[in-house]
C-alpha cells in the first residue's frame, strides 16, 4: 500500500502514517460510496469480539475521477466538515486503478501491518461470506502484527 493524497480539508495523508498498522480501506465512487456503511456494519457483525480493534486503522476513499476540475470545489464542500470524518479525495482514480475497483460498488481492502493486501471485497449489498472473509483477514493481520510486536522482529 503506497499513497499520498489530500482529504477534503486539503490535509495530505500518506501510507507512512499507517506503518505497522492493519488498515481497512472503505472506498467507492459516488454510487458505490453509499454502500460502505452497510459493508462496515456487516464486517463488524462478523468480527470475532476478541480482536484488538485498536490495532486497526480505517481510511475512507472517495473515487472522484469522473468529476470535472471546475466542479471539484463544490464537490469537496459536500463532504462532512467535521475534521474527524475525513476522506481521501481520489481525483485521479489511483486507488480504483491500482486495486481494480468495482464501479458503482463499495470496495473494501484489508492490508496487513507490512502493507500487503490481504483481501479485497466489493459489492452493493454486503455479502455475508465476503464480510466474514474481511473479518477473518483483519483478525489474522492483527494477530500477526501483535505477534511481531510482542515477539520482536527477526
Short mmCIF file of C-alpha atoms in Angstrom, two decimals, residues 35-127:
data_model
loop_
_atom_site.label_atom_id
_atom_site.label_comp_id
_atom_site.label_asym_id
_atom_site.label_seq_id
_atom_site.Cartn_x
_atom_site.Cartn_y
_atom_site.Cartn_z
CA UNK A 35 -22.84 1.12 0.32
CA UNK A 36 -19.73 1.37 2.51
CA UNK A 37 -21.66 1.90 5.77
CA UNK A 38 -23.64 -1.32 5.31
CA UNK A 39 -20.44 -3.19 4.42
CA UNK A 40 -18.70 -1.81 7.51
CA UNK A 41 -21.62 -2.91 9.68
CA UNK A 42 -21.64 -6.41 8.16
CA UNK A 43 -17.90 -6.72 8.62
CA UNK A 44 -18.13 -5.71 12.29
CA UNK A 45 -21.02 -8.13 12.89
CA UNK A 46 -18.82 -10.93 11.52
CA UNK A 47 -15.83 -9.86 13.65
CA UNK A 48 -14.56 -12.08 16.45
CA UNK A 49 -15.07 -10.00 19.63
CA UNK A 50 -11.61 -10.94 20.86
CA UNK A 51 -9.90 -8.98 18.05
CA UNK A 52 -7.93 -5.98 19.31
CA UNK A 53 -9.52 -3.35 17.06
CA UNK A 54 -7.27 -0.62 18.47
CA UNK A 55 -4.64 -2.07 16.09
CA UNK A 56 -6.86 -1.32 13.07
CA UNK A 57 -6.96 1.99 11.20
CA UNK A 58 -9.74 2.88 8.79
CA UNK A 59 -9.46 5.05 5.69
CA UNK A 60 -12.35 6.35 3.61
CA UNK A 61 -11.53 6.94 -0.07
CA UNK A 62 -13.84 8.80 -2.43
CA UNK A 63 -13.10 7.89 -6.04
CA UNK A 64 -13.83 11.13 -7.91
CA UNK A 65 -12.13 10.61 -11.26
CA UNK A 66 -15.32 11.46 -13.18
CA UNK A 67 -15.65 14.89 -11.52
CA UNK A 68 -14.54 17.68 -13.87
CA UNK A 69 -11.96 20.10 -12.47
CA UNK A 70 -14.33 23.12 -12.37
CA UNK A 71 -16.77 21.19 -10.13
CA UNK A 72 -14.21 19.95 -7.60
CA UNK A 73 -14.59 22.81 -5.13
CA UNK A 74 -18.36 22.29 -4.95
CA UNK A 75 -17.94 18.52 -4.59
CA UNK A 76 -15.39 18.97 -1.78
CA UNK A 77 -17.94 21.04 0.16
CA UNK A 78 -20.43 18.14 0.08
CA UNK A 79 -18.17 16.06 2.34
CA UNK A 80 -18.53 16.26 6.13
CA UNK A 81 -17.00 19.40 7.57
CA UNK A 82 -16.09 17.66 10.82
CA UNK A 83 -12.32 17.11 10.64
CA UNK A 84 -12.65 13.76 12.41
CA UNK A 85 -14.66 12.49 9.42
CA UNK A 86 -12.12 13.00 6.67
CA UNK A 87 -11.99 11.11 3.39
CA UNK A 88 -9.21 10.88 0.87
CA UNK A 89 -10.28 12.53 -2.37
CA UNK A 90 -9.01 10.45 -5.26
CA UNK A 91 -9.45 12.84 -8.20
CA UNK A 92 -7.23 10.73 -10.50
CA UNK A 93 -8.72 7.31 -9.73
CA UNK A 94 -5.39 5.99 -8.39
CA UNK A 95 -6.95 3.63 -5.85
CA UNK A 96 -9.50 2.32 -8.33
CA UNK A 97 -6.85 1.63 -10.94
CA UNK A 98 -4.26 0.14 -8.59
CA UNK A 99 -6.72 -2.19 -6.85
CA UNK A 100 -9.13 -2.82 -9.73
CA UNK A 101 -12.18 -1.36 -8.00
CA UNK A 102 -15.65 -2.42 -8.98
CA UNK A 103 -17.60 0.60 -10.25
CA UNK A 104 -20.87 1.59 -8.54
CA UNK A 105 -20.00 -0.65 -5.59
CA UNK A 106 -18.32 -0.44 -2.21
CA UNK A 107 -14.72 -1.66 -2.32
CA UNK A 108 -13.17 -2.82 0.93
CA UNK A 109 -9.46 -3.57 1.18
CA UNK A 110 -7.65 -5.09 4.16
CA UNK A 111 -3.90 -4.51 4.41
CA UNK A 112 -1.69 -6.19 6.98
CA UNK A 113 0.90 -4.31 9.06
CA UNK A 114 3.53 -4.76 6.34
CA UNK A 115 1.24 -3.01 3.83
CA UNK A 116 0.40 -6.18 1.90
CA UNK A 117 -3.14 -6.55 0.59
CA UNK A 118 -4.87 -9.43 2.37
CA UNK A 119 -8.34 -9.27 0.85
CA UNK A 120 -10.45 -7.12 -1.48
CA UNK A 121 -14.22 -7.44 -1.30
CA UNK A 122 -16.74 -5.44 -3.29
CA UNK A 123 -20.42 -5.19 -3.94
CA UNK A 124 -23.52 -3.13 -3.49
CA UNK A 125 -25.20 -5.03 -0.71
CA UNK A 126 -23.00 -6.76 1.86
CA UNK A 127 -22.36 -10.42 1.26
#
